[in-house]
Amino acid sequence: MIIVSIETSCDETAVSIISTGGDFPHATYDIVGDALWSQIDVHKEYGGVFPALAKREHAATIVPMLEKAVTETGFETETYQLDESVRTQVTSLLEREPGLANQLIEFCETHGVPEIDLIAVTSGPGLEPALWVGVNFAKALALITDTKVVAVNHMEGHILASIFDAERDDQLSDINFPAISLLISGGHTELVLMKDWSNYQKIGQTRDDAVGEAYDKVARLIGIPYPGGPEVAKLAEEARSKNFPEYAELPSPMLHSDDFDFSFSGLKTAVRYAVADKELSHYDKAGLCRDFEDAVTRVLVKKTIKAITDHGAKTLIVGGGVSANHHIKRVMETQVFATDEDVTVYFPQPGLSTDNSIMIALAGHARLDSAMIPTSTDVIRADGNRSLS
Ligand code: KG4
Ligand code: ZN
């Protein structure tokens, strides 16, 4: 089947076209078209993602992304001559995004789209104004092409992206249950127990900041623009390889608490005090980033291993933007192996850790049975706080 997937939950506008063969979870996924536009430059001056701006950018770039993905497939397209009632419905669905309805209608009437079997769209969690652009766009495209829509949980997308194996025939890895999933991104830090496919139980989460958010805030404190996570990681690696001295003794909050929850705001505050009113040299900054990353890694690894041990897990799946971090990956793999060498650890392949629409197609395929033709009273809605369990 051909899946068109759409991601607009935060600051990436992404559209993919995936050709699947077989049933979830043993299907093959051939990525025939993939387009992603990052809005990072737009948000930089605000030091974080500005929701109203994100919404506007999604609306401005989603048709160009669809066009890029469709063109990349090289597939024959079908053009649509819309009757008045479909035109009216599409216009009313997209009335809050000026110009988008006309852009989409024109694209479908002139360029056209290949035959589609399913549209998968992120419905949450994320920034609600941004999510609505994707959800309404998906519904409009579904009306035009007479296709079913499936509302995807973004976090399920991150989990499946981490076990997507392009080297193994573009399939999902054949994982053993129970599995523990550690999701670390700009908006989330959570531990999830999976007893089977599509069966999620959140067992722990952050009580305040997400890990990625803490990285970005530390970056800001030392003058690195949003999103500073990758740059903080780079400086930390430099301090590690050149053995820079410790800059500050930082806490690993909730390291010894008897649950699976996290907290990173105290660590962020400790960093703020450590740099207050000081002129920092490059060595200071790199040392501080390393000290911060070590504190974060300690608590992530300890809680994850506790979750694996307590639940007898056979698999660990780490996903979300921060899973691109080499140090966290290295320490996690080594320490999980030292604890139980029979546990298999998965991190996403490069390019699939941060937000993308390939992961949304995977999660949409997993939820095929909840797909529906959108109607005016349907339940496909954006939900900024959508939870996995
Ligand atoms: O999953 P994602 O793309 O978006 C959300 O759903 O939040 O994650 C983005 C987050 C940002 O906070 C970014 O700074 C962080 O992931 N990040 C990293 C690294 N690469 C991205 N943090 C630490 N080390 C990295 N290498
Ligand atoms: Zn994400």
XYZ file of C-alpha atoms and ligand atoms in Angstrom:
416
model
C 0.000 0.000 0.000
C 1.011 3.623 -0.495
C 1.076 5.792 2.644
C 1.401 9.569 2.639
C 2.585 10.701 6.073
C 2.573 14.207 7.510
C 4.428 15.659 10.514
C 3.878 19.207 11.828
C 3.987 18.806 15.622
C 6.859 21.191 16.300
C 9.322 22.956 14.012
C 9.728 20.450 11.182
C 7.313 20.332 8.257
C 7.651 16.876 6.748
C 5.862 14.740 4.169
C 6.850 11.215 3.139
C 5.494 8.723 0.690
C 6.132 5.127 1.671
C 5.356 1.968 -0.231
C 4.658 -0.890 2.168
C 4.602 -4.600 1.509
C 2.942 -6.983 3.972
C 1.389 -6.478 7.378
C 2.681 -4.695 10.475
C 5.068 -5.545 12.162
C 6.622 -7.696 9.424
C 6.114 -5.334 6.508
C 8.779 -3.791 4.304
C 8.801 -0.003 4.033
C 10.216 1.497 0.868
C 10.708 5.270 1.253
C 9.859 6.456 -2.233
C 9.459 10.151 -1.446
C 10.682 12.154 1.524
C 10.682 15.910 2.130
C 11.494 17.801 5.315
C 11.755 21.509 6.013
C 13.283 22.606 9.292
C 12.129 25.962 10.671
C 15.079 26.278 13.049
C 16.361 29.497 11.471
C 12.947 31.122 11.857
C 12.791 30.357 15.595
C 16.425 31.063 16.484
C 15.873 34.690 17.418
C 13.149 33.684 19.902
C 15.401 31.166 21.657
C 12.816 28.414 21.205
C 9.856 27.401 19.077
C 7.253 30.146 18.806
C 3.885 28.356 18.215
C 2.100 31.002 16.102
C 5.141 31.293 13.857
C 5.481 27.502 13.595
C 1.845 27.260 12.479
C 2.343 29.918 9.804
C 5.510 28.260 8.506
C 3.859 24.829 8.346
C 0.982 26.296 6.338
C 3.418 28.003 3.959
C 5.649 24.959 3.345
C 3.386 21.905 3.480
C 2.281 21.960 -0.191
C 5.891 22.446 -1.393
C 6.874 19.455 0.807
C 4.060 17.353 -0.666
C 5.165 18.378 -4.145
C 8.797 17.470 -3.431
C 7.848 14.061 -2.021
C 5.469 13.296 -4.917
C 8.052 14.324 -7.511
C 10.723 12.198 -5.832
C 8.589 9.054 -6.213
C 8.634 9.335 -9.990
C 5.183 7.709 -9.841
C 2.489 8.537 -12.287
C 0.075 11.006 -10.730
C -3.650 11.382 -10.983
C -5.125 14.859 -11.214
C -8.451 15.705 -9.620
C -11.177 17.963 -10.913
C -12.992 18.839 -7.725
C -16.720 19.245 -7.607
C -18.192 22.227 -5.798
C -19.010 20.361 -2.591
C -15.446 18.999 -2.103
C -14.018 22.405 -2.938
C -16.266 23.996 -0.302
C -15.355 21.396 2.331
C -11.610 21.769 1.684
C -11.881 25.554 1.808
C -13.779 25.420 5.080
C -11.341 22.909 6.651
C -8.376 25.133 5.820
C -10.043 28.511 6.381
C -7.646 29.436 9.197
C -4.567 29.075 6.977
C -4.793 31.836 4.378
C -4.074 30.603 0.886
C -3.518 26.954 1.821
C -6.816 25.604 0.458
C -6.193 27.206 -2.936
C -2.610 26.002 -2.994
C -3.648 22.411 -2.261
C -6.549 22.448 -4.716
C -4.355 23.870 -7.445
C -1.673 21.275 -6.765
C -4.164 18.405 -6.958
C -5.778 19.790 -10.129
C -2.544 20.425 -11.995
C 0.363 18.347 -10.636
C -1.734 15.621 -8.987
C -0.792 12.861 -6.548
C -0.128 9.140 -6.994
C -2.825 6.705 -5.935
C -2.817 6.734 -2.113
C -4.152 4.053 0.238
C -3.657 5.783 3.573
C -2.813 9.212 4.998
C -1.018 9.164 8.359
C -0.784 12.405 10.312
C 0.627 13.347 13.711
C -2.278 14.393 15.930
C -0.232 14.817 19.135
C 1.551 15.383 21.384
C 3.049 18.679 20.253
C 2.190 22.337 19.754
C -1.530 22.394 19.146
C -1.657 25.250 16.580
C 1.099 23.498 14.620
C -0.597 20.094 14.870
C -3.887 21.479 13.537
C -2.228 22.534 10.282
C -1.132 18.943 9.598
C -4.415 17.403 10.762
C -6.617 19.690 8.663
C -4.293 19.357 5.692
C -4.488 15.549 5.976
C -8.292 15.684 6.130
C -8.440 17.986 3.104
C -6.131 15.720 1.097
C -8.250 12.751 2.183
C -11.429 14.440 0.956
C -9.856 15.193 -2.399
C -8.390 11.722 -2.906
C -11.104 9.749 -1.085
C -8.563 8.173 1.276
C -8.668 7.102 4.914
C -6.754 9.028 7.578
C -5.052 7.631 10.657
C -4.202 9.938 13.592
C -0.709 9.064 14.794
C 0.846 9.505 18.216
C 4.183 11.266 17.630
C 5.863 9.293 20.449
C 4.846 5.957 18.927
C 6.510 7.278 15.781
C 9.762 7.897 17.664
C 9.684 4.361 19.103
C 9.146 2.700 15.723
C 11.750 4.929 14.041
C 14.356 3.592 16.459
C 13.782 -0.003 15.348
C 13.456 0.782 11.652
C 16.313 -0.996 9.983
C 17.254 0.231 6.534
C 20.015 -2.408 6.346
C 17.577 -5.215 6.953
C 15.352 -4.830 3.950
C 13.668 -1.686 5.287
C 11.779 -3.582 7.961
C 11.214 -3.144 11.659
C 13.583 -5.161 13.818
C 12.112 -8.316 15.224
C 12.158 -7.327 18.878
C 11.567 -9.454 21.953
C 9.073 -8.361 24.615
C 8.817 -7.026 27.205
C 10.651 -3.972 25.955
C 11.469 -0.697 27.649
C 11.463 2.469 25.622
C 13.292 5.596 26.731
C 11.987 8.632 24.879
C 14.175 11.705 25.097
C 13.321 14.782 23.079
C 12.782 18.518 23.316
C 9.320 18.048 24.789
C 9.464 14.629 26.463
C 11.449 12.425 28.765
C 9.635 9.210 29.506
C 10.074 5.525 30.170
C 7.515 3.275 28.531
C 6.914 -0.415 29.094
C 5.881 -2.380 26.005
C 4.492 -5.846 26.672
C 3.675 -6.313 23.013
C 3.380 -4.364 19.750
C 1.144 -1.301 20.112
C 0.878 -1.889 23.855
C 2.328 0.999 25.833
C 2.383 1.746 29.524
C 4.115 4.904 30.673
C 6.026 4.046 33.842
C 7.956 7.272 34.364
C 8.342 10.780 33.045
C 9.917 14.115 33.776
C 8.267 16.202 36.449
C 9.477 19.435 34.891
C 11.850 20.033 31.950
C 12.511 17.496 29.193
C 16.139 16.472 28.592
C 16.323 18.207 25.205
C 14.862 21.341 26.781
C 17.582 21.229 29.473
C 20.266 20.895 26.754
C 18.784 23.856 24.902
C 18.608 25.969 28.074
C 22.217 25.202 29.018
C 23.209 26.139 25.475
C 21.426 29.460 25.826
C 23.172 30.183 29.146
C 26.540 29.922 27.426
C 25.487 31.845 24.332
C 24.708 29.023 21.873
C 21.556 29.644 19.774
C 18.475 27.359 19.737
C 18.475 24.372 19.472
C 21.804 24.076 21.234
C 21.679 20.355 22.116
C 24.007 19.146 19.333
C 26.519 21.971 20.024
C 26.551 21.294 23.781
C 27.196 17.639 22.943
C 30.077 18.620 20.654
C 31.721 20.786 23.332
C 31.253 17.996 25.885
C 33.003 15.535 23.556
C 35.896 17.949 23.140
C 36.261 18.328 26.926
C 36.180 14.545 27.284
C 38.733 13.816 24.578
C 41.122 16.543 25.788
C 40.528 15.822 29.445
C 39.520 19.361 30.440
C 39.192 19.792 34.220
C 35.805 19.677 35.937
C 34.127 23.060 35.730
C 31.356 22.485 38.267
C 30.053 19.736 40.473
C 26.501 19.290 39.197
C 23.642 17.241 40.652
C 21.866 14.331 38.914
C 18.366 15.023 40.273
C 16.266 12.038 41.401
C 19.166 9.655 40.828
C 18.245 7.671 43.933
C 14.466 8.063 43.939
C 12.610 4.776 43.987
C 10.553 5.418 40.846
C 11.062 5.995 37.126
C 10.520 9.743 37.133
C 13.010 12.410 36.127
C 13.585 16.062 36.918
C 15.977 18.370 35.116
C 15.058 21.860 36.278
C 17.310 21.628 39.377
C 20.247 20.689 37.169
C 19.502 23.616 34.875
C 19.375 25.946 37.889
C 22.713 24.557 39.146
C 24.216 25.351 35.730
C 22.750 28.857 35.901
C 24.406 29.460 39.290
C 27.677 27.976 38.074
C 27.922 30.448 35.199
C 26.340 33.506 36.855
C 28.303 36.744 36.350
C 31.311 34.859 35.038
C 33.307 35.441 31.905
C 33.599 31.896 30.512
C 36.548 30.756 28.418
C 36.161 28.077 25.753
C 37.638 25.543 28.224
C 35.128 26.568 30.883
C 32.222 26.191 28.470
C 33.367 22.814 27.188
C 34.041 21.566 30.733
C 30.621 22.730 31.866
C 28.903 21.010 28.904
C 30.723 17.780 29.752
C 29.773 18.052 33.444
C 26.149 18.703 32.457
C 26.056 15.825 29.969
C 27.600 13.455 32.518
C 24.956 14.433 35.103
C 22.150 13.860 32.567
C 23.592 10.562 31.355
C 24.024 9.209 34.880
C 20.357 9.613 35.702
C 19.033 8.465 32.295
C 21.149 5.309 32.387
C 20.433 4.458 36.005
C 16.641 4.808 35.692
C 16.552 2.957 32.391
C 18.524 0.018 33.785
C 16.244 -0.055 36.834
C 13.225 -0.193 34.476
C 14.817 -3.025 32.461
C 15.642 -5.015 35.589
C 12.346 -4.445 37.415
C 10.291 -5.425 34.353
C 12.518 -8.228 33.086
C 12.861 -6.458 29.736
C 14.674 -8.144 26.846
C 14.858 -5.059 24.656
C 15.675 -1.392 25.110
C 14.525 1.132 22.505
C 15.872 4.682 22.824
C 14.230 7.359 20.679
C 13.627 11.107 20.239
C 15.950 13.947 19.249
C 18.384 13.494 22.152
C 18.972 9.844 21.171
C 21.307 11.278 18.496
C 23.714 11.973 21.369
C 26.840 9.801 21.013
C 27.854 9.905 24.671
C 24.426 8.855 25.967
C 24.370 6.047 23.366
C 27.866 4.812 24.258
C 27.289 4.792 28.024
C 23.798 3.315 27.736
C 24.964 0.461 25.487
C 27.973 -0.347 27.654
C 26.124 -0.272 30.945
C 23.057 -2.168 29.773
C 25.386 -4.847 28.366
C 27.289 -4.967 31.667
C 24.000 -5.462 33.525
C 22.460 -8.069 31.222
C 24.163 -9.021 27.994
C 20.973 -10.600 26.644
C 19.199 -7.247 26.392
C 19.257 -5.867 22.846
C 19.585 -2.083 22.619
C 18.231 -0.045 19.694
C 19.010 3.570 18.834
C 17.680 5.188 15.638
C 19.777 5.236 12.510
C 21.154 8.698 11.617
C 18.460 11.080 10.428
C 15.653 9.284 12.227
C 16.242 10.559 15.762
C 14.866 14.064 15.299
C 11.356 14.688 14.002
C 10.542 13.319 10.563
C 7.550 11.921 8.693
C 8.975 8.449 7.979
C 8.286 7.568 11.611
C 4.704 8.805 11.210
C 4.144 6.418 8.300
C 5.449 3.516 10.439
C 3.124 4.399 13.324
C 0.215 4.960 10.921
C 0.734 1.492 9.457
C 0.754 0.055 12.995
C -2.663 1.648 13.570
C -4.220 0.816 10.234
C -7.401 -0.462 11.851
C -8.185 2.958 13.335
C -8.060 4.686 9.923
C -11.251 6.457 8.854
C -12.696 8.615 6.138
C -12.856 12.085 7.708
C -16.313 13.545 8.118
C -17.407 16.786 9.712
C -18.080 15.006 13.019
C -15.086 12.699 13.056
C -12.710 12.225 15.965
C -9.510 13.098 14.121
C -8.442 16.103 16.132
C -5.138 17.641 17.184
C -4.356 16.967 20.837
C -1.278 18.735 22.175
C -1.203 16.521 25.270
C -1.958 13.196 23.605
C -0.505 10.425 25.750
C 0.847 7.014 24.781
C -1.088 5.145 27.467
O 12.518 14.776 18.855
P 12.918 16.171 18.513
O 13.391 16.455 17.113
O 11.752 17.179 18.748
C 10.820 17.019 19.758
O 9.861 16.205 19.554
O 11.031 17.652 20.813
O 14.051 16.601 19.574
C 14.700 17.851 19.521
C 15.630 17.983 20.718
C 16.206 19.384 20.887
O 16.047 19.766 22.235
C 17.680 19.211 20.526
O 18.531 20.124 21.190
C 17.930 17.791 20.982
O 16.753 17.088 20.595
N 19.116 17.172 20.369
C 20.213 16.780 21.060
C 21.127 16.239 20.098
N 20.541 16.341 18.861
C 19.319 16.901 19.056
N 20.501 16.827 22.367
C 21.688 16.332 22.765
N 22.614 15.812 21.925
C 22.378 15.742 20.592
N 23.295 15.234 19.773
Zn 9.816 14.443 18.452
